[in-house]
Coordinates of C-alpha atoms in Angstrom, one line a residue:
X239 CA -60.7 198.6 240.6
X240 CA -62.8 201.7 239.6
X241 CA -65.9 199.7 239.0
X242 CA -66.1 197.7 242.3
X243 CA -65.4 200.9 244.2
X244 CA -68.2 202.7 242.3
X245 CA -70.6 199.9 243.1
X246 CA -69.6 199.8 246.7
X247 CA -70.0 203.6 247.0
X248 CA -73.5 203.3 245.5
X249 CA -74.4 200.6 248.0
X250 CA -73.1 202.8 250.8
X251 CA -75.5 205.5 249.7
X252 CA -78.4 203.0 249.5
X253 CA -77.5 201.6 252.9
X254 CA -77.4 205.2 254.3
X255 CA -80.8 206.0 252.7
X256 CA -82.4 202.8 254.2
X257 CA -80.9 203.6 257.6
X258 CA -82.1 207.2 257.5
X259 CA -85.7 206.1 256.5
X260 CA -85.9 203.4 259.2
X261 CA -84.5 205.8 261.8
X262 CA -87.0 208.5 260.9
X263 CA -89.9 206.0 261.0
X264 CA -88.7 204.7 264.4
X265 CA -88.5 208.3 265.8
X266 CA -92.1 209.1 264.6
X267 CA -93.5 205.9 266.2
X268 CA -91.5 206.6 269.4
X269 CA -93.0 210.1 269.6
X270 CA -96.4 208.7 270.4
X271 CA -97.4 207.7 273.9
X272 CA -99.8 204.9 273.0
X273 CA -97.9 201.8 272.1
X274 CA -100.0 198.6 271.8
X275 CA -98.2 195.2 271.5
X276 CA -98.0 195.3 267.7
X277 CA -96.5 198.8 267.8
X278 CA -93.9 197.7 270.4
X279 CA -93.0 194.8 268.1
X280 CA -92.6 197.2 265.2
X281 CA -90.3 199.5 267.3
X282 CA -88.1 196.5 268.1
X283 CA -87.9 195.4 264.5
X284 CA -87.0 198.9 263.4
X285 CA -84.3 199.1 266.1
X286 CA -82.8 195.8 265.1
X287 CA -83.0 196.8 261.4
X288 CA -81.0 199.9 262.1
X289 CA -78.3 197.9 263.8
X290 CA -78.0 195.6 260.8
X291 CA -77.9 198.5 258.4
X292 CA -75.2 200.1 260.5
X293 CA -73.1 196.9 260.4
X294 CA -73.6 196.7 256.6
X295 CA -72.4 200.3 256.1
X296 CA -69.3 199.6 258.2
X297 CA -68.5 196.5 256.2
X298 CA -69.0 198.3 252.9
X299 CA -66.6 201.1 254.0
X300 CA -64.0 198.6 255.3
X301 CA -64.1 196.2 252.3
X302 CA -64.7 197.7 248.9
X303 CA -64.0 194.3 247.2
X304 CA -66.9 192.6 249.0
X305 CA -69.7 191.8 246.5
X306 CA -73.0 193.1 247.9
X307 CA -74.5 194.2 244.6
X308 CA -77.4 191.9 245.1
X309 CA -78.6 194.0 248.0
X310 CA -79.4 197.0 245.7
X311 CA -83.1 196.2 245.4
X312 CA -83.7 195.2 249.1
X313 CA -81.9 198.4 250.3
X314 CA -83.9 200.6 248.0
X315 CA -87.2 198.9 248.7
X316 CA -86.5 199.0 252.5
X317 CA -85.9 202.8 252.4
X318 CA -89.0 203.4 250.2
X319 CA -91.2 201.2 252.4
X320 CA -90.2 203.0 255.6
X321 CA -90.8 206.4 254.0
X322 CA -94.2 205.3 252.6
X323 CA -95.3 203.9 256.0
X324 CA -94.2 207.1 257.8
X325 CA -96.3 209.1 255.4
X326 CA -99.4 206.9 256.0
X327 CA -98.8 207.2 259.7
X328 CA -98.8 211.0 259.5
X329 CA -101.9 211.0 257.4
X330 CA -103.8 209.0 260.1
X331 CA -102.4 211.2 262.7
X332 CA -103.9 214.3 261.0
X333 CA -107.3 212.6 260.9
X334 CA -107.2 211.3 264.5
X335 CA -107.2 214.8 266.0
X336 CA -105.3 213.4 269.0
X337 CA -102.1 215.4 268.6
X338 CA -98.6 214.0 268.2
X339 CA -98.4 212.7 271.8
X340 CA -101.5 210.5 271.7
X341 CA -102.3 208.3 268.7
X342 CA -104.9 205.6 268.9
X343 CA -105.6 204.8 265.3
X344 CA -103.0 202.1 264.9
X345 CA -105.6 199.5 263.9
X346 CA -106.4 201.7 260.8
X347 CA -102.9 201.8 259.5
X348 CA -102.4 199.7 256.4
X349 CA -99.7 199.5 253.8
X350 CA -100.1 197.5 250.6
X351 CA -103.2 195.9 252.0
X352 CA -101.3 194.7 255.2
X353 CA -101.6 195.9 258.8
X354 CA -98.8 196.8 261.1
X355 CA -97.9 193.2 261.7
X356 CA -97.7 192.6 258.0
X357 CA -95.5 195.6 257.5
X358 CA -93.2 194.4 260.3
X359 CA -92.9 191.0 258.7
X360 CA -91.9 192.7 255.5
X361 CA -89.1 194.7 257.3
X362 CA -88.0 191.4 259.0
X363 CA -87.6 189.9 255.5
X364 CA -85.3 192.8 254.4
X365 CA -83.4 192.5 257.7
X366 CA -82.9 188.7 257.5
X367 CA -81.8 189.0 253.9
X368 CA -79.1 191.6 254.7
X369 CA -77.8 189.4 257.6
X370 CA -77.6 186.4 255.3
X371 CA -75.7 188.5 252.7
X372 CA -73.3 189.7 255.4
X373 CA -72.7 186.2 256.7
X374 CA -72.3 184.9 253.2
X375 CA -69.4 187.3 252.5
X376 CA -67.8 187.2 255.9
X377 CA -68.1 183.5 256.5
X378 CA -64.5 182.7 255.6
X379 CA -63.0 185.5 257.8
X380 CA -65.3 184.9 260.8
X381 CA -64.8 182.5 263.7
X382 CA -68.0 180.7 263.8
X383 CA -69.0 177.7 266.0
X384 CA -70.8 174.6 264.8
X385 CA -73.8 175.7 266.7
X386 CA -73.7 179.1 265.0
X387 CA -73.4 177.4 261.7
X388 CA -76.6 175.4 262.3
X389 CA -78.4 178.5 263.4
X390 CA -77.2 180.2 260.1
X391 CA -78.6 177.3 258.1
X392 CA -81.8 177.4 259.9
X393 CA -82.1 181.2 259.4
X394 CA -81.6 180.7 255.6
X395 CA -84.4 178.1 255.5
X396 CA -86.8 180.1 257.7
X397 CA -86.2 183.3 255.7
X398 CA -86.7 181.5 252.4
X399 CA -90.0 180.1 253.7
X400 CA -91.2 183.5 254.9
X401 CA -90.2 185.2 251.6
X402 CA -92.1 182.5 249.6
X403 CA -95.2 183.2 251.6
X404 CA -94.8 186.9 251.1
X405 CA -94.3 186.4 247.4
X406 CA -97.5 184.4 247.2
X407 CA -99.4 187.2 248.9
X408 CA -97.9 189.8 246.5
X409 CA -98.9 187.6 243.5
X410 CA -102.4 187.3 244.8
X411 CA -102.8 191.1 245.2
X412 CA -101.3 191.7 241.8
X413 CA -103.7 189.3 240.2
X414 CA -106.7 190.9 242.0
X415 CA -105.6 194.4 241.1
X416 CA -104.9 193.6 237.4
X417 CA -108.1 191.6 237.2
X418 CA -110.0 194.6 238.6
X419 CA -108.6 196.9 235.9
X420 CA -109.0 194.4 233.0
X421 CA -112.7 194.0 233.8
X422 CA -113.3 197.5 232.5
X423 CA -115.1 197.4 229.2
X424 CA -112.5 199.8 227.7
X425 CA -109.7 197.3 228.3
X426 CA -108.2 196.2 224.9
X427 CA -107.3 192.7 223.9
X428 CA -103.6 193.3 224.2
X429 CA -103.8 194.1 227.9
X430 CA -105.9 190.9 228.5
X431 CA -103.3 188.9 226.6
X432 CA -100.5 190.3 228.8
X433 CA -102.4 189.2 231.9
X434 CA -102.9 185.7 230.5
X435 CA -99.3 185.5 229.5
X436 CA -98.2 186.5 233.0
X437 CA -100.4 183.8 234.6
X438 CA -99.0 181.2 232.2
X439 CA -95.4 182.3 233.0
X440 CA -96.1 182.1 236.7
X441 CA -97.4 178.6 236.3
X442 CA -94.2 177.6 234.4
X443 CA -92.1 179.0 237.2
X444 CA -94.1 176.9 239.7
X445 CA -93.4 173.7 237.6
X446 CA -89.6 174.5 237.5
X447 CA -89.6 175.0 241.3
X448 CA -91.5 171.7 241.9
X449 CA -89.1 169.8 239.7
X450 CA -86.0 171.3 241.3
X451 CA -87.3 170.5 244.8
X452 CA -87.9 166.9 243.7
X453 CA -84.4 166.6 242.4
X454 CA -83.1 168.0 245.7
X455 CA -85.0 165.3 247.6
X456 CA -83.5 162.6 245.3
X457 CA -80.0 163.9 245.7
X458 CA -80.4 164.1 249.5
X459 CA -81.7 160.6 249.6
X460 CA -78.8 159.2 247.6
X461 CA -76.3 161.2 249.6
X462 CA -77.7 159.7 252.8
X463 CA -77.6 156.2 251.3
X464 CA -74.0 156.7 250.1
X465 CA -72.8 157.8 253.5
X466 CA -74.3 154.6 255.1
X467 CA -72.6 152.2 252.7
X468 CA -69.1 151.9 251.5
X469 CA -69.2 151.5 247.8
X470 CA -65.9 150.6 246.1
X471 CA -64.7 149.7 242.6
X472 CA -66.9 150.1 239.5
X473 CA -70.1 150.6 241.6
X474 CA -69.1 154.3 242.0
X475 CA -69.4 154.9 238.2
X476 CA -73.2 154.6 237.8
X477 CA -73.7 156.6 241.0
X478 CA -71.4 159.4 239.7
X479 CA -73.1 159.4 236.3
X480 CA -76.5 159.6 237.8
X481 CA -75.6 162.4 240.2
X482 CA -74.0 164.4 237.3
X483 CA -77.1 163.9 235.3
X484 CA -79.4 165.1 238.1
X485 CA -77.2 168.1 238.6
X486 CA -77.3 169.0 235.0
X487 CA -81.1 168.7 235.1
X488 CA -81.2 171.1 238.1
X489 CA -78.8 173.5 236.5
X490 CA -81.0 173.5 233.4
X491 CA -84.1 174.2 235.5
X492 CA -82.4 177.0 237.2
X493 CA -81.5 178.6 233.9
X494 CA -85.0 178.2 232.7
X495 CA -86.5 179.7 235.8
X496 CA -84.1 182.7 235.4
X497 CA -85.3 183.3 231.9
X498 CA -88.9 183.0 232.9
X499 CA -88.4 185.5 235.7
X500 CA -86.8 188.0 233.3
X501 CA -89.7 187.5 231.0
X502 CA -92.2 187.9 233.8
X503 CA -90.5 191.2 234.8
X504 CA -90.9 192.4 231.1
X505 CA -94.6 191.4 231.2
X506 CA -95.1 193.3 234.5
X507 CA -93.5 196.4 233.0
X508 CA -95.8 196.2 230.0
X509 CA -98.9 195.7 232.2
X510 CA -98.0 198.7 234.3
X511 CA -97.4 200.8 231.2
X512 CA -100.8 199.7 229.9
X513 CA -102.5 200.5 233.2
X514 CA -101.1 204.0 233.1
X515 CA -102.7 204.7 229.7
X516 CA -106.0 203.0 230.7
X517 CA -108.8 204.2 232.9
X518 CA -107.2 202.9 236.0
X519 CA -107.3 205.3 239.0
X520 CA -104.0 207.0 240.1
X521 CA -104.3 205.2 243.4
X522 CA -104.5 201.7 241.6
X523 CA -101.5 202.7 239.5
X524 CA -99.5 203.7 242.5
X525 CA -100.4 200.5 244.3
X526 CA -99.5 198.5 241.2
X527 CA -96.1 200.1 241.0
X528 CA -95.4 199.4 244.7
X529 CA -96.5 195.8 244.3
X530 CA -94.3 195.4 241.3
X531 CA -91.3 196.9 243.2
X532 CA -92.0 194.6 246.1
X533 CA -92.4 191.6 243.8
X534 CA -89.0 192.1 242.2
X535 CA -87.3 192.8 245.6
X536 CA -88.8 189.7 247.2
X537 CA -87.5 187.6 244.3
X538 CA -84.1 189.1 244.7
X539 CA -84.1 188.4 248.4
X540 CA -84.9 184.8 247.6
X541 CA -82.0 184.6 245.2
X542 CA -79.6 185.9 247.9
X543 CA -80.8 183.2 250.3
X544 CA -80.5 180.5 247.6
X545 CA -76.9 181.5 246.8
X546 CA -76.0 181.7 250.5
X547 CA -77.3 178.2 251.0
X548 CA -75.3 176.9 248.0
X549 CA -72.1 178.7 249.2
X550 CA -72.6 177.2 252.7
X551 CA -72.9 173.7 251.4
X552 CA -69.9 174.1 249.0
X553 CA -67.6 175.9 251.4
X554 CA -68.4 174.5 254.8
X555 CA -68.0 170.9 256.2
X556 CA -69.1 169.7 259.7
X557 CA -67.0 166.8 261.0
X558 CA -67.4 164.9 264.2
X559 CA -64.6 162.3 264.7
X560 CA -64.8 159.7 267.5
X561 CA -62.5 156.7 267.9
X562 CA -61.1 154.4 270.6
X563 CA -57.9 152.5 270.8
X564 CA -55.2 152.8 268.1
X565 CA -56.6 155.6 265.9
X566 CA -55.4 158.5 263.8
X567 CA -58.0 161.3 263.3
X568 CA -57.8 164.0 260.7
X569 CA -60.1 167.0 260.6
X570 CA -58.4 169.2 258.0
X571 CA -59.1 171.2 254.9
X572 CA -56.8 171.3 251.9
X573 CA -58.9 173.6 249.7
X574 CA -59.7 176.4 252.2
X575 CA -63.2 175.1 252.9
X576 CA -64.6 176.0 256.3
X577 CA -64.5 173.1 258.8
X578 CA -66.4 172.8 262.0
X579 CA -66.4 169.8 264.3
X580 CA -64.5 167.8 266.9
X581 CA -61.8 165.2 267.1
X582 CA -62.6 163.0 270.1
X583 CA -60.6 159.8 270.9
X584 CA -60.0 157.5 273.8
X585 CA -56.9 155.4 273.9
X586 CA -53.2 155.7 274.6
X587 CA -52.4 155.6 270.8
X588 CA -54.9 158.1 269.6
X589 CA -53.4 160.7 267.3
X590 CA -55.3 163.8 266.1
X591 CA -54.8 166.5 263.5
X592 CA -57.0 169.5 262.8
X593 CA -56.7 172.8 260.8
X594 CA -56.1 174.1 257.3
X595 CA -53.0 172.7 255.6
X596 CA -51.8 172.0 252.0
X597 CA -52.4 168.6 250.4
X598 CA -48.7 167.9 250.3
X599 CA -48.3 168.6 254.0
X600 CA -51.3 166.4 254.8
X601 CA -49.8 163.5 252.9
X602 CA -46.4 163.9 254.6
X603 CA -48.0 164.3 258.0
X604 CA -50.1 161.2 257.4
X605 CA -46.9 159.2 256.5
X606 CA -45.1 160.5 259.5
X607 CA -47.9 159.7 262.0
X608 CA -48.2 156.1 260.8
X609 CA -44.6 155.6 261.6
X610 CA -44.6 156.8 265.1
X611 CA -44.3 154.3 267.9
X612 CA -45.4 155.1 271.3
X613 CA -43.8 153.6 274.4
X614 CA -45.9 151.2 276.5
X615 CA -44.4 151.8 280.0
X616 CA -46.5 149.0 281.5
X617 CA -45.0 146.4 279.2
X618 CA -41.2 146.0 279.6
X619 CA -41.2 143.5 276.7
X620 CA -41.8 146.4 274.2
X621 CA -38.8 148.3 273.0
X622 CA -38.4 152.1 273.4
X623 CA -39.8 154.6 270.9
X624 CA -36.5 155.0 269.2
X625 CA -36.2 151.3 268.4
X626 CA -36.7 150.0 264.8
X627 CA -35.8 146.9 263.0
X628 CA -33.1 148.8 261.2
X629 CA -31.3 149.4 264.5
X630 CA -30.6 145.6 264.8
X631 CA -29.8 145.2 261.1
X632 CA -33.0 143.3 260.6
X633 CA -34.2 145.4 257.7
X634 CA -34.1 143.5 254.4
X635 CA -36.1 143.3 251.2
X636 CA -38.9 141.3 253.0
X637 CA -39.4 144.0 255.6
X638 CA -39.3 147.0 253.3
X639 CA -42.9 146.5 252.2
X640 CA -44.0 146.2 255.8
X641 CA -42.3 149.5 256.7
X642 CA -43.9 151.4 253.8
X643 CA -47.4 150.2 254.7
X644 CA -47.3 150.0 258.5
X645 CA -44.2 152.0 259.7
X646 CA -40.9 150.9 261.3
X647 CA -42.4 148.2 263.6
X648 CA -40.4 146.3 266.2
X649 CA -39.4 142.7 266.7
X650 CA -41.4 140.8 269.3
X651 CA -39.3 139.1 272.1
X652 CA -38.7 135.4 271.6
X653 CA -40.6 133.2 274.0
X654 CA -38.4 131.1 276.3
X655 CA -39.1 127.4 276.1
X656 CA -40.1 125.5 279.3
X657 CA -37.3 123.5 281.0
X658 CA -37.3 119.7 280.2
X659 CA -37.8 118.1 283.6
X660 CA -36.8 114.6 282.5
X661 CA -33.3 115.7 281.5
X662 CA -32.7 117.8 284.5
X663 CA -30.2 116.4 287.1
X664 CA -31.8 116.3 290.5
X665 CA -29.8 118.2 293.1
X666 CA -27.7 116.3 295.5
X667 CA -29.3 115.8 299.0
X668 CA -27.5 117.5 301.9
X669 CA -26.1 115.4 304.6

């Protein structure tokens, strides 16, 4: 237990660092009187981020077994970014000669080539990633509605799209900055080769992502088709073999992409090291280091979202049962998967079960429910609920199979035959 507790305590320190940095930035922004729309949006984002960081700290302190190790980069980067932006803000404030109560140079503020809106979107990416990581860990213990589950799915998809856009922007800035330094006549062949190798690795990663996305589309299409048809017998075998093959291809692509990302990180480290020893300016080197850190953090955030989406698909099921007439509805989980949905039925013989139970209990409950008879109070021809064929000694070898498959059952009343008019003696007439 010493190792998880140590990791958790380290994450608590990182969460505290990020919280302190974002709070300090919020206070500095708040101290100025002039707050254009983009500045007000930044204040709201910082305030929301502080709330999320506070919730994360409480969770880390309350549950040391929770695995939040993947948040190490996002928390560290979040704290550093807030500190850097606060420093840029103070620099602009010194040049503005407007004092601490009136600051009108908001449009001049930039960070990593982005304006205030770009910085706010970057903070929003950190915040959303932390929220997704919290939900991913606490999903089993929380009481979440089906609507909330759909909102969570949408949040994962939206955050992933935003992070991909942000990563493309970082890659573009990295390429421009690296190209700027390699155009220097003093640049050696080794540095140029590193740049070309990085571009090649980046292209291979894009190919893996495209293939993986195509497999996802095929799997989703087959899943939708399988849900609309009822395949039985041997027809399930080729479907299963195909799905297993597609999943193996996807897993192989994921492993390949992970190796390429590790190699890309190594290349980035080498490029940065080369830049430090070259004629690149200190400002360019500092910018390159920030871009590298942001690149690694954004990729880590994307991994968090990807894993959360996989866990959600594996551990949660949405069920919407609707039936009329004589129906038995089950909305249960026997493997601790999260279930969300409804059992809806119309009819006097509708029976419903919902919740988390063991497989043995489910089978026994299913057998019991199929043997239950309900009283039809409107039809006096039907026997009471306690009636069975065994009560009248009617059970024999021929009825045992019926009982096992359909329940106890009951004997239908014998129809009375119509009287034979021709053989009936007419009544005597009265005198």
